[in-house]
């Protein structure tokens, strides 16, 4: 048995585990991160590309170098555009603010993770790779985390080990909630310097270039995310395999259309029964505790809010406060992401009529255009005091 005097074991070196470790170090707690994968194991796809202002501020307060790097390695687009059945209904262009007032940063999640790993090392967190956690035993005075080499003891453990969390299973907690029946095809395209894309986020309702499917495109540093909402009769695999036929129609003439990653999803909207064990020694954060549809960017950003709240709880010993506040936040975030999902999938004639009427009204009403532009992301505020997530 390894008896290193670790105060907190963080399980998982994804973005939430790394953020948790960094924030815990800023409060002076000793931290060991146990990660199942090798340090440079490939992480396919851009995944979470949108770091919101609140997440940037949290991480910059812990490490100003990291804050500057997350903005410097990201993109802040200067326009948003929405069309309905091929006609523009909203367009807003603005001058991006200076980096120290960045409203967000758009960069691939693997780049965020690389920057977070460096910040964790600067802060003195110990990172152990290829160390899968196989179990957790809890008592009133601490936890023992099992690994193939034996185990580690600590006062607390934070499970940041993602959707299939072994920590969550070890403490007997389940995820509950629905999975959307609607499939979404997601592709990453590499930039083509010869044919630069407009640096704007665009949403197309009933896009005629895609036979009436909804299409969202979001730029990030180095590429473009293309998100196509499949029709009920679509085979998402076949649609993805045929991308070479339809992608050129969405992009400027001559663009290389180099697809770097593609996948399809039926998004889950699930939240853990509770976010701590019965003794208050194990906390769940990020996707170990909740999974949301990505519209509104609540996945990673709410995980960073969890990391900040877990750090405050472990510094003060108020673990039950964490359990209560972040469970409530997870339910509110799920409801907000669910509103975005409902708007996108427009399940009733009423939803479809409201969008059609707003598109007609947008000819003379800026408000109608703004609603069509913002509704696919859900409410801006989840109703959580002091936090957007
Ligand atoms: C296509 C797609 C698009 C997305 N877009 C967005 C977006 O735009 N904005 C947004 O905010 N979010 C988005 N997300 C969600 C975002 O990727 C996740 O919220 C984020 O990765 C969750 O981070 P995490 O650290 O909780 O979990 P993960 O990233 O899953 O990290 C978990 C880590 O734990 C490790 N691990 C697992 N089991 C063990 C074990 N037993 N022992 C030790 N280590 C273990 C894993 O190897 C992994 O490194 C998107 C996700 C997808 C799939």
Short mmCIF file of C-alpha atoms and ligand atoms in Angstrom, two decimals:
data_model
loop_
_atom_site.label_atom_id
_atom_site.label_comp_id
_atom_site.label_asym_id
_atom_site.label_seq_id
_atom_site.Cartn_x
_atom_site.Cartn_y
_atom_site.Cartn_z
CA UNK A 1 0.00 0.00 0.00
CA UNK A 2 1.32 3.41 -1.01
CA UNK A 3 1.07 5.81 1.95
CA UNK A 4 2.00 9.14 0.36
CA UNK A 5 0.21 11.77 2.52
CA UNK A 6 -2.12 12.95 -0.18
CA UNK A 7 -4.96 15.20 0.94
CA UNK A 8 -7.05 14.81 -2.19
CA UNK A 9 -6.99 12.21 -4.95
CA UNK A 10 -8.49 13.41 -8.22
CA UNK A 11 -9.54 10.54 -10.48
CA UNK A 12 -9.29 11.43 -14.19
CA UNK A 13 -7.08 13.93 -16.01
CA UNK A 14 -9.73 15.24 -18.39
CA UNK A 15 -10.38 18.98 -18.32
CA UNK A 16 -12.49 18.83 -15.15
CA UNK A 17 -9.97 16.70 -13.24
CA UNK A 18 -7.10 18.97 -14.26
CA UNK A 19 -9.06 22.11 -13.37
CA UNK A 20 -9.96 20.57 -9.98
CA UNK A 21 -6.33 19.69 -9.27
CA UNK A 22 -5.15 23.18 -10.22
CA UNK A 23 -7.76 24.94 -8.08
CA UNK A 24 -7.09 22.65 -5.09
CA UNK A 25 -3.38 23.47 -5.30
CA UNK A 26 -4.15 27.19 -5.17
CA UNK A 27 -5.76 26.50 -1.75
CA UNK A 28 -2.61 24.67 -0.63
CA UNK A 29 -4.05 21.14 -0.58
CA UNK A 30 -1.77 18.35 -1.76
CA UNK A 31 -3.19 16.65 -4.84
CA UNK A 32 -2.50 13.47 -6.77
CA UNK A 33 -4.28 12.93 -10.09
CA UNK A 34 -4.73 9.32 -11.23
CA UNK A 35 -5.43 8.93 -14.95
CA UNK A 36 -6.15 5.65 -16.73
CA UNK A 37 -4.73 6.71 -20.11
CA UNK A 38 -1.15 7.51 -21.11
CA UNK A 39 -0.27 11.22 -21.05
CA UNK A 40 -0.22 11.70 -24.80
CA UNK A 41 -2.90 9.15 -25.71
CA UNK A 42 -4.84 10.60 -28.65
CA UNK A 43 -8.15 12.31 -27.77
CA UNK A 44 -10.20 12.20 -30.96
CA UNK A 45 -12.09 15.28 -32.11
CA UNK A 46 -12.28 18.86 -30.94
CA UNK A 47 -14.97 17.96 -28.31
CA UNK A 48 -15.71 20.97 -26.08
CA UNK A 49 -14.54 24.03 -27.98
CA UNK A 50 -16.28 26.84 -26.11
CA UNK A 51 -14.77 28.13 -22.88
CA UNK A 52 -17.06 30.76 -21.48
CA UNK A 53 -15.97 33.98 -19.74
CA UNK A 54 -16.81 32.54 -16.31
CA UNK A 55 -14.60 29.46 -16.87
CA UNK A 56 -11.78 31.63 -18.21
CA UNK A 57 -12.01 33.88 -15.14
CA UNK A 58 -11.95 30.89 -12.76
CA UNK A 59 -8.86 29.41 -14.39
CA UNK A 60 -7.09 32.77 -14.85
CA UNK A 61 -7.56 33.56 -11.15
CA UNK A 62 -5.76 30.31 -10.33
CA UNK A 63 -3.00 30.80 -12.91
CA UNK A 64 -2.84 34.04 -14.94
CA UNK A 65 -0.42 32.43 -17.43
CA UNK A 66 -2.98 29.72 -18.12
CA UNK A 67 -5.72 32.33 -18.50
CA UNK A 68 -3.66 34.20 -21.11
CA UNK A 69 -2.76 30.99 -22.94
CA UNK A 70 -6.36 29.80 -23.14
CA UNK A 71 -7.31 33.08 -24.80
CA UNK A 72 -4.12 33.31 -26.91
CA UNK A 73 -4.57 29.79 -28.29
CA UNK A 74 -8.24 30.29 -28.98
CA UNK A 75 -10.45 32.20 -31.35
CA UNK A 76 -13.02 34.90 -30.61
CA UNK A 77 -15.27 35.13 -33.62
CA UNK A 78 -16.61 38.54 -34.54
CA UNK A 79 -20.02 37.71 -36.00
CA UNK A 80 -23.08 35.53 -35.58
CA UNK A 81 -25.46 34.77 -38.40
CA UNK A 82 -28.77 32.92 -38.56
CA UNK A 83 -30.84 31.96 -41.57
CA UNK A 84 -34.21 30.26 -41.99
CA UNK A 85 -34.89 28.16 -45.10
CA UNK A 86 -32.02 29.92 -46.86
CA UNK A 87 -32.96 33.51 -45.95
CA UNK A 88 -30.93 35.48 -43.42
CA UNK A 89 -32.99 36.41 -40.34
CA UNK A 90 -30.28 37.74 -38.05
CA UNK A 91 -26.73 39.02 -38.40
CA UNK A 92 -24.64 40.69 -35.77
CA UNK A 93 -21.00 41.71 -36.21
CA UNK A 94 -18.88 43.18 -33.46
CA UNK A 95 -15.25 43.97 -32.79
CA UNK A 96 -13.83 41.32 -30.48
CA UNK A 97 -12.69 42.91 -27.19
CA UNK A 98 -9.05 42.82 -26.08
CA UNK A 99 -7.77 39.47 -24.71
CA UNK A 100 -8.01 40.54 -21.06
CA UNK A 101 -11.78 41.01 -21.54
CA UNK A 102 -12.38 37.96 -23.75
CA UNK A 103 -16.07 36.95 -23.58
CA UNK A 104 -15.08 33.38 -24.52
CA UNK A 105 -12.35 31.40 -26.23
CA UNK A 106 -12.93 28.77 -28.90
CA UNK A 107 -10.22 26.12 -29.03
CA UNK A 108 -10.07 22.31 -29.24
CA UNK A 109 -10.40 20.50 -25.91
CA UNK A 110 -7.08 18.60 -26.39
CA UNK A 111 -5.29 21.99 -26.53
CA UNK A 112 -7.07 23.12 -23.33
CA UNK A 113 -5.97 19.88 -21.66
CA UNK A 114 -2.34 20.36 -22.69
CA UNK A 115 -2.35 23.89 -21.22
CA UNK A 116 -4.09 22.67 -18.04
CA UNK A 117 -1.51 19.88 -17.57
CA UNK A 118 1.31 22.44 -17.73
CA UNK A 119 -0.52 24.66 -15.21
CA UNK A 120 -1.05 21.69 -12.86
CA UNK A 121 2.68 20.95 -12.97
CA UNK A 122 3.53 24.59 -12.27
CA UNK A 123 1.19 24.45 -9.29
CA UNK A 124 2.81 21.28 -7.91
CA UNK A 125 0.03 18.72 -8.52
CA UNK A 126 1.28 15.18 -9.02
CA UNK A 127 -0.02 13.58 -12.24
CA UNK A 128 0.13 9.77 -12.55
CA UNK A 129 -0.62 8.33 -15.97
CA UNK A 130 -1.67 4.78 -16.91
CA UNK A 131 -3.13 4.36 -13.42
CA UNK A 132 -6.75 3.24 -13.76
CA UNK A 133 -8.78 3.40 -10.59
CA UNK A 134 -10.45 0.05 -9.93
CA UNK A 135 -12.40 0.82 -6.77
CA UNK A 136 -12.97 3.21 -3.88
CA UNK A 137 -13.47 2.31 -0.22
CA UNK A 138 -14.81 5.01 2.06
CA UNK A 139 -14.81 5.42 5.83
CA UNK A 140 -15.51 8.30 8.21
CA UNK A 141 -11.88 9.47 8.18
CA UNK A 142 -10.92 9.11 4.53
CA UNK A 143 -10.85 7.14 1.30
CA UNK A 144 -8.76 4.36 -0.17
CA UNK A 145 -8.57 4.38 -3.94
CA UNK A 146 -7.65 1.08 -5.56
CA UNK A 147 -5.27 0.85 -8.53
CA UNK A 148 -3.60 -2.15 -10.19
CA UNK A 149 -0.42 -1.37 -8.20
CA UNK A 150 -2.20 -1.39 -4.85
CA UNK A 151 -3.85 1.75 -3.62
CA UNK A 152 -3.63 5.24 -2.20
CA UNK A 153 -5.16 6.81 0.87
CA UNK A 154 -6.38 10.37 1.13
CA UNK A 155 -8.75 12.50 3.12
CA UNK A 156 -11.00 13.00 0.07
CA UNK A 157 -11.38 11.85 -3.53
CA UNK A 158 -12.96 13.75 -6.39
CA UNK A 159 -14.27 11.55 -9.20
CA UNK A 160 -13.68 13.36 -12.50
CA UNK A 161 -13.50 10.16 -14.51
CA UNK A 162 -16.12 10.97 -17.08
CA UNK A 163 -19.36 9.44 -18.27
CA UNK A 164 -18.49 5.82 -17.35
CA UNK A 165 -17.08 6.85 -13.95
CA UNK A 166 -15.68 3.95 -11.89
CA UNK A 167 -15.79 6.24 -8.84
CA UNK A 168 -19.52 6.86 -9.31
CA UNK A 169 -20.16 3.12 -9.57
CA UNK A 170 -18.00 2.41 -6.49
CA UNK A 171 -20.12 4.71 -4.33
CA UNK A 172 -23.35 3.24 -5.68
CA UNK A 173 -24.62 6.34 -7.51
CA UNK A 174 -26.58 6.13 -10.76
CA UNK A 175 -27.21 8.58 -13.57
CA UNK A 176 -30.87 9.22 -14.35
CA UNK A 177 -32.56 10.90 -17.26
CA UNK A 178 -33.47 10.56 -20.91
CA UNK A 179 -31.47 10.22 -24.10
CA UNK A 180 -32.65 12.32 -27.02
CA UNK A 181 -34.12 10.20 -29.84
CA UNK A 182 -32.66 12.68 -32.37
CA UNK A 183 -29.26 11.99 -33.93
CA UNK A 184 -26.70 14.72 -34.62
CA UNK A 185 -23.75 14.30 -36.97
CA UNK A 186 -20.65 16.23 -35.84
CA UNK A 187 -17.60 16.87 -38.03
CA UNK A 188 -14.37 18.78 -37.56
CA UNK A 189 -12.79 20.42 -40.60
CA UNK A 190 -9.22 21.69 -40.75
CA UNK A 191 -8.65 25.31 -41.81
CA UNK A 192 -7.73 25.78 -45.46
CA UNK A 193 -5.38 28.81 -45.56
CA UNK A 194 -6.03 29.24 -49.29
CA UNK A 195 -9.77 29.58 -48.68
CA UNK A 196 -10.26 31.07 -45.21
CA UNK A 197 -13.70 30.71 -43.70
CA UNK A 198 -15.55 33.67 -42.24
CA UNK A 199 -14.87 33.81 -38.51
CA UNK A 200 -18.52 33.67 -37.53
CA UNK A 201 -20.85 31.28 -35.79
CA UNK A 202 -23.69 30.41 -38.16
CA UNK A 203 -26.96 28.58 -37.59
CA UNK A 204 -29.20 27.56 -40.47
CA UNK A 205 -32.75 26.43 -39.79
CA UNK A 206 -34.10 24.10 -42.50
CA UNK A 207 -31.01 24.62 -44.65
CA UNK A 208 -31.90 24.07 -48.34
CA UNK A 209 -28.25 23.15 -49.02
CA UNK A 210 -28.80 20.16 -46.69
CA UNK A 211 -32.28 19.18 -47.89
CA UNK A 212 -33.94 21.07 -45.02
CA UNK A 213 -31.81 19.86 -42.10
CA UNK A 214 -30.67 22.25 -39.37
CA UNK A 215 -26.94 23.05 -39.60
CA UNK A 216 -24.72 24.77 -37.04
CA UNK A 217 -21.14 25.81 -37.83
CA UNK A 218 -18.78 27.04 -35.12
CA UNK A 219 -15.19 28.12 -35.80
CA UNK A 220 -12.38 27.28 -33.41
CA UNK A 221 -8.66 27.93 -33.60
CA UNK A 222 -7.43 25.64 -36.39
CA UNK A 223 -10.76 24.47 -37.74
CA UNK A 224 -14.51 24.49 -38.01
CA UNK A 225 -17.14 22.40 -36.19
CA UNK A 226 -20.06 21.36 -38.42
CA UNK A 227 -23.09 20.01 -36.60
CA UNK A 228 -25.90 18.56 -38.73
CA UNK A 229 -29.23 17.60 -37.19
CA UNK A 230 -30.23 14.32 -38.81
CA UNK A 231 -33.78 13.73 -40.01
CA UNK A 232 -35.65 10.80 -38.42
CA UNK A 233 -35.23 8.76 -41.62
CA UNK A 234 -31.47 9.48 -41.91
CA UNK A 235 -28.80 6.86 -41.43
CA UNK A 236 -26.19 9.03 -39.63
CA UNK A 237 -23.33 6.71 -40.67
CA UNK A 238 -24.33 6.97 -44.33
CA UNK A 239 -24.75 10.75 -44.07
CA UNK A 240 -21.26 11.03 -42.56
CA UNK A 241 -19.73 8.77 -45.19
CA UNK A 242 -21.29 10.93 -47.93
CA UNK A 243 -19.80 14.15 -46.45
CA UNK A 244 -17.52 14.64 -49.47
CA UNK A 245 -20.69 15.08 -51.58
CA UNK A 246 -22.49 17.68 -49.43
CA UNK A 247 -19.75 19.52 -47.50
CA UNK A 248 -18.48 21.58 -50.46
CA UNK A 249 -21.96 23.11 -50.74
CA UNK A 250 -21.62 24.56 -47.21
CA UNK A 251 -18.14 26.00 -47.71
CA UNK A 252 -16.47 28.59 -49.96
CA UNK A 253 -15.71 27.44 -53.50
CA UNK A 254 -12.43 25.49 -53.63
CA UNK A 255 -12.19 24.85 -49.86
CA UNK A 256 -10.15 21.69 -49.16
CA UNK A 257 -12.96 20.22 -46.96
CA UNK A 258 -10.46 18.19 -45.00
CA UNK A 259 -12.46 16.27 -42.36
CA UNK A 260 -10.25 15.54 -39.33
CA UNK A 261 -12.91 13.78 -37.24
CA UNK A 262 -16.53 12.77 -37.49
CA UNK A 263 -19.02 11.10 -35.18
CA UNK A 264 -22.73 11.02 -34.42
CA UNK A 265 -24.64 11.24 -31.15
CA UNK A 266 -28.00 10.88 -29.48
CA UNK A 267 -27.34 13.21 -26.58
CA UNK A 268 -27.96 12.14 -23.01
CA UNK A 269 -29.58 14.46 -20.47
CA UNK A 270 -28.67 12.65 -17.26
CA UNK A 271 -27.81 13.69 -13.69
CA UNK A 272 -26.45 11.58 -10.81
CA UNK A 273 -28.85 10.77 -7.92
CA UNK A 274 -26.36 12.55 -5.65
CA UNK A 275 -22.88 14.03 -6.07
CA UNK A 276 -21.21 12.69 -2.91
CA UNK A 277 -21.01 9.42 -0.97
CA UNK A 278 -22.75 8.84 2.36
CA UNK A 279 -19.67 9.86 4.42
CA UNK A 280 -18.97 13.07 2.49
CA UNK A 281 -15.52 11.82 1.44
CA UNK A 282 -16.05 11.38 -2.30
CA UNK A 283 -17.32 14.09 -4.63
CA UNK A 284 -18.34 13.71 -8.27
CA UNK A 285 -17.58 16.48 -10.78
CA UNK A 286 -18.01 17.02 -14.52
CA UNK A 287 -19.34 14.18 -16.65
CA UNK A 288 -18.94 11.73 -13.77
CA UNK A 289 -21.96 13.53 -12.31
CA UNK A 290 -23.95 14.80 -15.29
CA UNK A 291 -24.20 14.70 -19.07
CA UNK A 292 -25.98 17.39 -21.07
CA UNK A 293 -26.69 17.99 -24.75
CA UNK A 294 -23.88 20.34 -25.87
CA UNK A 295 -26.10 23.22 -27.09
CA UNK A 296 -25.36 26.11 -24.75
CA UNK A 297 -21.90 24.67 -23.94
CA UNK A 298 -22.94 23.52 -20.47
CA UNK A 299 -20.87 20.28 -20.42
CA UNK A 300 -17.34 21.46 -19.83
CA UNK A 301 -18.26 24.89 -18.47
CA UNK A 302 -20.47 23.41 -15.74
CA UNK A 303 -17.66 20.94 -14.96
CA UNK A 304 -15.34 23.87 -14.27
CA UNK A 305 -18.00 25.39 -12.00
CA UNK A 306 -18.11 22.00 -10.22
CA UNK A 307 -14.30 22.10 -9.85
CA UNK A 308 -14.47 25.56 -8.24
CA UNK A 309 -17.27 24.48 -5.89
CA UNK A 310 -15.47 21.22 -4.96
CA UNK A 311 -12.34 23.23 -4.12
CA UNK A 312 -14.32 25.58 -1.89
CA UNK A 313 -16.04 22.61 -0.19
CA UNK A 314 -12.80 20.72 0.49
CA UNK A 315 -11.13 23.89 1.81
CA UNK A 316 -13.95 24.52 4.27
CA UNK A 317 -15.18 20.95 4.89
CA UNK A 318 -18.69 21.83 3.65
CA UNK A 319 -19.14 18.77 1.43
CA UNK A 320 -22.89 18.60 1.97
CA UNK A 321 -23.12 22.20 0.69
CA UNK A 322 -21.37 21.03 -2.51
CA UNK A 323 -23.71 18.07 -2.85
CA UNK A 324 -26.78 20.25 -2.55
CA UNK A 325 -25.65 23.26 -4.64
CA UNK A 326 -24.10 21.37 -7.54
CA UNK A 327 -26.92 18.83 -7.75
CA UNK A 328 -29.38 21.69 -8.04
CA UNK A 329 -27.08 23.33 -10.62
CA UNK A 330 -26.92 20.08 -12.61
CA UNK A 331 -30.73 19.88 -12.72
CA UNK A 332 -30.96 23.52 -13.84
CA UNK A 333 -28.23 23.03 -16.46
CA UNK A 334 -30.03 19.96 -17.76
CA UNK A 335 -33.26 21.93 -18.03
CA UNK A 336 -31.47 24.75 -19.90
CA UNK A 337 -29.75 22.33 -22.32
CA UNK A 338 -33.11 20.57 -22.72
CA UNK A 339 -34.77 23.82 -23.77
CA UNK A 340 -32.14 24.27 -26.47
CA UNK A 341 -32.62 20.68 -27.62
CA UNK A 342 -36.40 21.08 -27.75
CA UNK A 343 -36.05 24.27 -29.79
CA UNK A 344 -33.72 22.53 -32.26
CA UNK A 345 -35.81 19.43 -32.68
CA UNK A 346 -39.10 21.41 -32.70
CA UNK A 347 -41.18 18.35 -31.72
CA UNK A 348 -44.66 19.90 -32.02
CA UNK A 349 -46.48 21.85 -34.74
CA UNK A 350 -46.56 24.75 -32.23
CA UNK A 351 -42.73 24.89 -32.05
CA UNK A 352 -42.42 24.77 -35.83
CA UNK A 353 -45.09 27.45 -36.29
CA UNK A 354 -43.37 29.74 -33.75
CA UNK A 355 -40.10 29.47 -35.68
CA UNK A 356 -41.84 30.04 -39.03
CA UNK A 357 -43.67 33.11 -37.69
CA UNK A 358 -40.48 34.50 -36.12
CA UNK A 359 -38.68 34.08 -39.45
CA UNK A 360 -41.44 36.06 -41.19
CA UNK A 361 -41.45 38.71 -38.45
CA UNK A 362 -37.64 39.01 -38.61
CA UNK A 363 -38.05 40.97 -41.88
CA UNK A 364 -39.14 43.94 -39.74
CA UNK A 365 -38.45 42.86 -36.15
CA UNK A 366 -34.93 42.64 -34.83
CA UNK A 367 -36.33 40.97 -31.70
CA UNK A 368 -37.73 38.04 -33.70
CA UNK A 369 -34.36 37.59 -35.43
CA UNK A 370 -32.53 37.72 -32.11
CA UNK A 371 -34.85 35.05 -30.69
CA UNK A 372 -34.19 32.73 -33.64
CA UNK A 373 -30.47 33.38 -33.22
CA UNK A 374 -30.26 32.70 -29.49
CA UNK A 375 -32.94 30.07 -28.80
CA UNK A 376 -30.85 27.10 -30.09
CA UNK A 377 -28.48 27.67 -27.12
CA UNK A 378 -31.06 27.75 -24.36
CA UNK A 379 -31.33 30.46 -21.70
CA UNK A 380 -28.21 32.52 -21.06
CA UNK A 381 -28.66 32.10 -17.34
CA UNK A 382 -29.52 28.79 -15.71
CA UNK A 383 -30.96 30.49 -12.61
CA UNK A 384 -27.94 29.65 -10.41
CA UNK A 385 -27.03 32.65 -8.23
CA UNK A 386 -23.49 33.88 -8.90
CA UNK A 387 -22.90 31.48 -11.77
CA UNK A 388 -24.05 31.02 -15.31
CA UNK A 389 -23.57 27.26 -14.90
C1 LIG B 1 -18.97 15.99 -29.78
C2 LIG B 1 -18.90 16.67 -28.45
C3 LIG B 1 -18.98 18.03 -28.42
C4 LIG B 1 -18.92 18.70 -27.23
N1 LIG B 1 -18.99 20.04 -27.26
C5 LIG B 1 -18.95 20.71 -26.10
C6 LIG B 1 -18.96 22.13 -26.10
O1 LIG B 1 -19.00 22.78 -27.16
N2 LIG B 1 -18.90 22.78 -24.91
C7 LIG B 1 -18.83 22.08 -23.71
O2 LIG B 1 -18.77 22.72 -22.65
N3 LIG B 1 -18.79 20.74 -23.70
C8 LIG B 1 -18.84 20.04 -24.84
N4 LIG B 1 -18.77 18.67 -24.83
C9 LIG B 1 -18.65 17.96 -23.55
C10 LIG B 1 -17.21 17.92 -23.06
O3 LIG B 1 -16.37 17.26 -23.98
C11 LIG B 1 -17.22 17.22 -21.73
O4 LIG B 1 -18.08 17.96 -20.88
C12 LIG B 1 -15.86 17.13 -21.10
O5 LIG B 1 -14.95 16.32 -21.79
C13 LIG B 1 -16.05 16.51 -19.72
O6 LIG B 1 -14.84 16.57 -19.06
P1 LIG B 1 -14.57 15.58 -17.86
O7 LIG B 1 -13.19 15.93 -17.40
O8 LIG B 1 -15.69 15.60 -16.91
O9 LIG B 1 -14.59 14.10 -18.50
P2 LIG B 1 -13.66 13.48 -19.62
O10 LIG B 1 -13.21 14.48 -20.58
O11 LIG B 1 -14.41 12.29 -20.13
O12 LIG B 1 -12.38 13.00 -18.80
C14 LIG B 1 -12.43 11.86 -17.94
C15 LIG B 1 -11.01 11.35 -17.74
O13 LIG B 1 -11.04 10.30 -16.79
C16 LIG B 1 -10.25 9.23 -17.25
N5 LIG B 1 -10.76 8.01 -16.63
C17 LIG B 1 -11.89 7.32 -16.93
N6 LIG B 1 -12.02 6.26 -16.12
C18 LIG B 1 -10.96 6.27 -15.28
C19 LIG B 1 -10.53 5.43 -14.21
N7 LIG B 1 -11.24 4.35 -13.83
N8 LIG B 1 -9.36 5.72 -13.57
C20 LIG B 1 -8.64 6.83 -13.93
N9 LIG B 1 -8.99 7.64 -14.95
C21 LIG B 1 -10.14 7.37 -15.60
C22 LIG B 1 -10.42 9.26 -18.76
O14 LIG B 1 -9.36 8.59 -19.41
C23 LIG B 1 -10.43 10.77 -19.02
O15 LIG B 1 -9.13 11.26 -19.22
C24 LIG B 1 -18.80 17.98 -26.01
C25 LIG B 1 -18.68 16.59 -26.04
C26 LIG B 1 -18.74 15.94 -27.24
C27 LIG B 1 -18.62 14.45 -27.25
#
